[in-house]
Structure formats: structure tokens, C-alpha cells
Coordinates of C-alpha atoms and ligand atoms in Angstrom, one line a residue:
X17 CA 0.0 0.0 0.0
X18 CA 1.2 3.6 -0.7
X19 CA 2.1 5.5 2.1
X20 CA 1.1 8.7 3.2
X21 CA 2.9 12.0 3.1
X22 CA 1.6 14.7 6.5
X23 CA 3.4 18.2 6.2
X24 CA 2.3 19.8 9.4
X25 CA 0.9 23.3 9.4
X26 CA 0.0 23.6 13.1
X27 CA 0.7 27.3 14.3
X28 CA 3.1 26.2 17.4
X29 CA 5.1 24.0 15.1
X30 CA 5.7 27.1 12.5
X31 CA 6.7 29.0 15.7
X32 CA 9.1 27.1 17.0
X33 CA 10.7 25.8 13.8
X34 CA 10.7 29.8 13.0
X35 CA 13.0 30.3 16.3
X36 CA 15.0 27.2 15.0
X37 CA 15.9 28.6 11.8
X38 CA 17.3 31.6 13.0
X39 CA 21.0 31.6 12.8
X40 CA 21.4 33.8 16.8
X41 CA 19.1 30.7 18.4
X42 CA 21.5 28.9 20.8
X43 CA 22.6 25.0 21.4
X44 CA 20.5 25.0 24.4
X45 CA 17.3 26.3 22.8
X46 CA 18.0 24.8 19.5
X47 CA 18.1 21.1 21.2
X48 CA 15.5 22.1 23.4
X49 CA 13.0 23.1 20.3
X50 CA 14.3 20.0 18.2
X51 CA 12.6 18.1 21.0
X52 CA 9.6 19.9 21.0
X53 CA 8.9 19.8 17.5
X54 CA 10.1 16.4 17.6
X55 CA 6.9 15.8 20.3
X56 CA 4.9 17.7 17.8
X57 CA 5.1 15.9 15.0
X58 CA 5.3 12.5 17.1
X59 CA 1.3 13.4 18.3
X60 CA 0.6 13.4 14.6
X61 CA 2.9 10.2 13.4
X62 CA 1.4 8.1 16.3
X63 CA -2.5 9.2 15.4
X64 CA -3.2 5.3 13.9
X65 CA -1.0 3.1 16.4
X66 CA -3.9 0.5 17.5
X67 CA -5.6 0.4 20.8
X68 CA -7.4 -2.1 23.1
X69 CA -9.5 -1.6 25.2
X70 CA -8.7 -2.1 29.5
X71 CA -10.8 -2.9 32.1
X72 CA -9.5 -0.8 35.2
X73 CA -11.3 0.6 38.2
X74 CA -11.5 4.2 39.2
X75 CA -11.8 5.9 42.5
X76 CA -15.7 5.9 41.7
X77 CA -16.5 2.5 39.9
X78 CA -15.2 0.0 37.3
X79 CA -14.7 0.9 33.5
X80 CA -13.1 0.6 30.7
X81 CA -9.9 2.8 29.1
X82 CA -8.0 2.3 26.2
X83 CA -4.1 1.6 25.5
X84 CA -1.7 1.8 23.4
X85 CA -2.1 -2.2 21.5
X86 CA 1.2 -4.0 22.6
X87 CA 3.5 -1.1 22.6
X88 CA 6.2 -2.3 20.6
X89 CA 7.2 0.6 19.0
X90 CA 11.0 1.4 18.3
X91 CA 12.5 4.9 17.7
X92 CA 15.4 4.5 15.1
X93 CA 17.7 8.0 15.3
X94 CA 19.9 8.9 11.9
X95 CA 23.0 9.2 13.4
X96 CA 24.6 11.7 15.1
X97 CA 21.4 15.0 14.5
X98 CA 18.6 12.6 14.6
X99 CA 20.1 11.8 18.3
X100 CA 18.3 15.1 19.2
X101 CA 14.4 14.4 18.6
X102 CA 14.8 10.8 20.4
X103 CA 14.1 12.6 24.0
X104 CA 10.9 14.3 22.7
X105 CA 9.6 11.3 21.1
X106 CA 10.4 8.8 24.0
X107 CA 8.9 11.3 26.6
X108 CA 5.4 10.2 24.4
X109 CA 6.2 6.9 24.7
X110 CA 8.9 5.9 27.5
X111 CA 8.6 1.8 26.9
X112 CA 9.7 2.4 22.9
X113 CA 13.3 0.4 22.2
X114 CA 16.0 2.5 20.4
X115 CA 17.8 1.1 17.5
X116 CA 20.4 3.4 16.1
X117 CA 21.7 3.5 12.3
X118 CA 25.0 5.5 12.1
X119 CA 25.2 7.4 8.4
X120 CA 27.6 10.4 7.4
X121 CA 27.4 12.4 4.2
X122 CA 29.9 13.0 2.2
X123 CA 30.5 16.6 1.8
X124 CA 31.4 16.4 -1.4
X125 CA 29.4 13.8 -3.3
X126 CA 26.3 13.6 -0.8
X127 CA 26.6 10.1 -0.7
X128 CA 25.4 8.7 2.6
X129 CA 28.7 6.3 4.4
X130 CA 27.0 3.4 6.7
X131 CA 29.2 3.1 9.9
X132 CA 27.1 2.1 12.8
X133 CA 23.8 0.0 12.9
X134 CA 22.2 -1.7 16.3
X135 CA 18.7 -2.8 16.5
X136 CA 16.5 -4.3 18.8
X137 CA 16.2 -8.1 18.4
X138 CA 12.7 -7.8 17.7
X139 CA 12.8 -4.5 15.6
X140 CA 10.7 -7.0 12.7
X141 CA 7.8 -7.3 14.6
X142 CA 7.7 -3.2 15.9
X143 CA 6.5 -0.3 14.6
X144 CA 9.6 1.4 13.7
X145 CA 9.8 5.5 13.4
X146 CA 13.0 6.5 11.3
X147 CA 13.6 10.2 12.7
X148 CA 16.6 12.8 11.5
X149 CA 15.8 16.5 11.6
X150 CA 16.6 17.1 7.8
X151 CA 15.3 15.1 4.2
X152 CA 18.3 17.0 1.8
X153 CA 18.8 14.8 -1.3
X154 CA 17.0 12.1 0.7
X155 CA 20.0 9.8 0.4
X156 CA 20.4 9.0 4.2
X157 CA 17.0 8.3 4.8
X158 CA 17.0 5.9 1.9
X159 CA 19.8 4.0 3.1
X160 CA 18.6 3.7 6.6
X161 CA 15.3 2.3 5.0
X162 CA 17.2 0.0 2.8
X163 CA 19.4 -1.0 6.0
X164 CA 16.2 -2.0 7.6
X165 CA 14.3 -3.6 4.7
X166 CA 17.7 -5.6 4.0
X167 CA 17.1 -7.0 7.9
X168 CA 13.5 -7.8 7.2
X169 CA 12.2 -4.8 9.0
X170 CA 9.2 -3.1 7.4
X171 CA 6.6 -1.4 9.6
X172 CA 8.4 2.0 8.9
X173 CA 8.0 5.1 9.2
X174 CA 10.1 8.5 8.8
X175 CA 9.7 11.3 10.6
X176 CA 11.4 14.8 9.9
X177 CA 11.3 18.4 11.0
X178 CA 12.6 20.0 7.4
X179 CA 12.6 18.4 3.6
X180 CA 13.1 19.7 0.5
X181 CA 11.0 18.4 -2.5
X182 CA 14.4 16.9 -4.0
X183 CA 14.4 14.5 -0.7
X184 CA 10.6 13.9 -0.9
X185 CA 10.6 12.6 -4.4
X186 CA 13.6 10.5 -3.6
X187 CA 12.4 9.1 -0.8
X188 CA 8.7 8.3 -1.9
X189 CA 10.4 6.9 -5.2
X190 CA 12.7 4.5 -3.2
X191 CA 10.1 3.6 -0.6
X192 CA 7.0 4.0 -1.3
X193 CA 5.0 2.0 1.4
X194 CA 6.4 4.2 4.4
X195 CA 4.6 7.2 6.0
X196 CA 6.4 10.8 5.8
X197 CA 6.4 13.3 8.1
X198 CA 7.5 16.5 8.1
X199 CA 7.4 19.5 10.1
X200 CA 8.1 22.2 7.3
X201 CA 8.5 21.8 3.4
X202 CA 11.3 24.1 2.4
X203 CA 11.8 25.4 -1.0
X204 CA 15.1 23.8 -2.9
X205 CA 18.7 22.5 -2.3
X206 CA 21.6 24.8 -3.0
X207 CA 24.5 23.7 -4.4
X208 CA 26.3 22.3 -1.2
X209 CA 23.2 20.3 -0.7
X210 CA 21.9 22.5 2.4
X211 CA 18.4 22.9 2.5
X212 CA 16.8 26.8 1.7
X213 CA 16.1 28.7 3.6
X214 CA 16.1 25.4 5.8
X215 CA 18.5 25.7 9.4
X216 CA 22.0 25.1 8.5
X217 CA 24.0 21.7 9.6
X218 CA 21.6 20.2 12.3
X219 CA 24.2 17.9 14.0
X220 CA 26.2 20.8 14.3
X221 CA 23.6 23.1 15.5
X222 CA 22.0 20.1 18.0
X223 CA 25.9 19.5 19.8
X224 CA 27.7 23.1 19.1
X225 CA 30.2 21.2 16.6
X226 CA 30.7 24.5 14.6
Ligands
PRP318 C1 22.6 15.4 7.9 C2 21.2 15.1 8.4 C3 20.7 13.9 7.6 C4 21.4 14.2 6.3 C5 20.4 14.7 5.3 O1 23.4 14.5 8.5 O2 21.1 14.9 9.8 O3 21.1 12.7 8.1 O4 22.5 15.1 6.5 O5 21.0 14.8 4.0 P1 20.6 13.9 2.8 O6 19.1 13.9 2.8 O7 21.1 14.6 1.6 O8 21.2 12.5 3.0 P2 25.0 14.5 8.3 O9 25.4 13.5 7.2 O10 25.5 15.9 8.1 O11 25.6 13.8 9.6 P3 25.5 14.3 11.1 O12 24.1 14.0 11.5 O13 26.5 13.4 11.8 O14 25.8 15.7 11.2
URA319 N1 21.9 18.2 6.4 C1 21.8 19.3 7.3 O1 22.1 19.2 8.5 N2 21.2 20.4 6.8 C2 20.9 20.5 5.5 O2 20.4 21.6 5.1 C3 21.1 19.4 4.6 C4 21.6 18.3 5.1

């Protein structure tokens, strides 16, 4: 089945990705916003996880409340700037495993370099949520999807604060069963691959690197 593509437009999330793009914001409030869009955009990527229903008892009688249907869900940070939504996202859902892929772009051909990949044993039968702050050429997220398909893993999802439409094509055309979200749609790529107006390097910006 074809996946869906959700570009947010809720106001808070324009704010605060507004405050992220400016070039004066600091680490401290950059991380601390990459969390809270991260959050943001979690509420919406999480809107069809399954429930069942509880039987429980409350101070006045007995009824019945839902929860989340088995909870295996499994946050899977682009490493090293998708390191910085994992907090937001696991504050939603504290029982979620955390399988890490470890990619670097080349600066000059934007090719994405494997160097690091640790799952959860059981990351086939999870819902997985692929989550890195920026969709460029799309190159790393389709390599983190192909690491996972390549493992058998394929209840994914990606989940992003900025893409440009180069990235979104890319990525729909590689994979086109998995969800996409994004918190802002940007206009183009410029030459050095950095998204426009977009927010600069986000690794760098998330650990003070530069
Ligand atoms: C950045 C970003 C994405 C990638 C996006 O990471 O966090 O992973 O670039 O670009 P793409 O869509 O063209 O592949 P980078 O490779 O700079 O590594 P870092 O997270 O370690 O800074
Ligand atoms: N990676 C980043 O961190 N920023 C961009 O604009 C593009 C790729």
C-alpha cells in the first residue's frame, strides 16, 4: 500500500521551527525546540498506532480505558542529529526500544557512508519510526530504510522536522510503502546540498560542533 505524506501546518510548530531557523538561536534552545517539534510531530505520526480496550477501576467505579495495542514501537535516530528528537519522542512513549543507524554524508558527493547500525532483536515485529531533523537529497533516509528492509524490517515510518521536494521525491520513489512526516517543506537544495532557507547543519547546531 502507498504511504502517506503529513506536512504539518500547526501554528506552534511554524513558531518554533521559525525560532530554530534563526541563525542567533542557541545550542540549548536549539536542542531544546528539536525536541519539542520532535513531540509535535510525534502526536501526529502516532494518530493510527492501535488500541485495546482495558478494564480498570476508578476511585468511583469500574470501566473501561483504552491503551496503546502492545507497545512495541521502536525509535530509530539517523545518526549523530537525529540523536536530538529521540528525547521528545520517547517522553510520548517511555517503553519504545531504540535502535540506532549511524550514516555520514559526504561533503562532497552527498553520498550517505554506513558506519554504525544496532537494532532491537525484535525490531521486525515493531512499529519502527526513522527520525533525522533534515530530508536533503534524501540519500540517508533511503539508506537507513534499505538497512532495515535488508534486515527484514518493514513497519516504517520516517519522521522529519525539514525536507526539500528533491528528498521527498527520492524518498517516496525508493520507498513507497512508508509514511512521511514532516514539520516544514522548504523550497530547494543549493549547491552544497543545504536545504533553503532550511537551518544550516543540524548535527552541528544540536551539539555546538561549529
Ligand atoms: C545530515 C542530516 C541527515 C542528512 C540529510 O546528516 O542529519 O542525516 O544530512 O541529508 P541527505 O538527505 O542529503 O542525505 P550528516 O550526514 O551531516 O551527519 P550528522 O548528523 O552526523 O551531522
Ligand atoms: N543536512 C543538514 O544538516 N542540513 C541541510 O540543510 C542538509 C543536510
Amino acid at each position: 500500500m502507498m504511504g502517506k505524506v503529513v506536512i504539518m501546518d500547526h501554528p506552534l510548530l511554524q513558531h518554533k521551527i521559525g525560532i530554530m531557523r534563526m541563525k542567533e538561536t542557541s545550542t540549548k534552545d536549539f536542542r531544546d525546540l528539536v525536541n519539542e517539534v520532535a513531540m509535535l510531530i510525534y502526536y501526529e505520526a502516532s494518530r493510527d498506532l492501535p488500541l485495546a480496550d482495558k478494564e480498570i477501576e476508578t476511585p468511583i467505579c469500574k470501566t473501561t480505558v483504552k491503551e496503546i495495542a502492545g507497545k512495541k514501537l521502536c525509535v530509530v535516530p539517523i545518526l549523530r542529529a537525529g540523536i536530538g528528537l529521540c528525547d521528545g519522542i520517547l517522553r510520548m512513549n517511555p517503553n519504545a526500544k531504540v535502535g540506532h543507524i549511524g550514516l555520514f554524508r559526504d561533503e562532497k558527493t552527498l553520498e550517505p557512508h554506513e558506519y554504525f547500525c544496532k537494532l532491537p532483536h525484535d525490531a521486525a515485529e515493531r512499529d519502527i519510526f526513522v527520525v533525522d531533523p533534515m530530508l536533503a537529497t534524501g540519500g540517508s533516509a533511503i539508506a537507513a530504510i534499505d538497512m532495515l528492509k535488508k534486515r527484514g524490517i518493514y513497519r516504517n515510518r520516517f519522521l522529519c522536522l525539514i525536507a526539500a521536494p528533491e528528498g521527498l521525491e527520492a524518498l517516496r520513489k525508493a520507498h513507497p510503502d512508508v509514511d512521511i512526516y514532516i514539520g516544514a517543506m522548504d523550497e530547494h537544495l543549493n549547491e552544497n546540498g543545504y536545504i533553503v532557507p532550511g537551518l544550516g547543519d543540524a548535527g552541528d547546531r544540536i551539539f555546538g560542533t561549529k
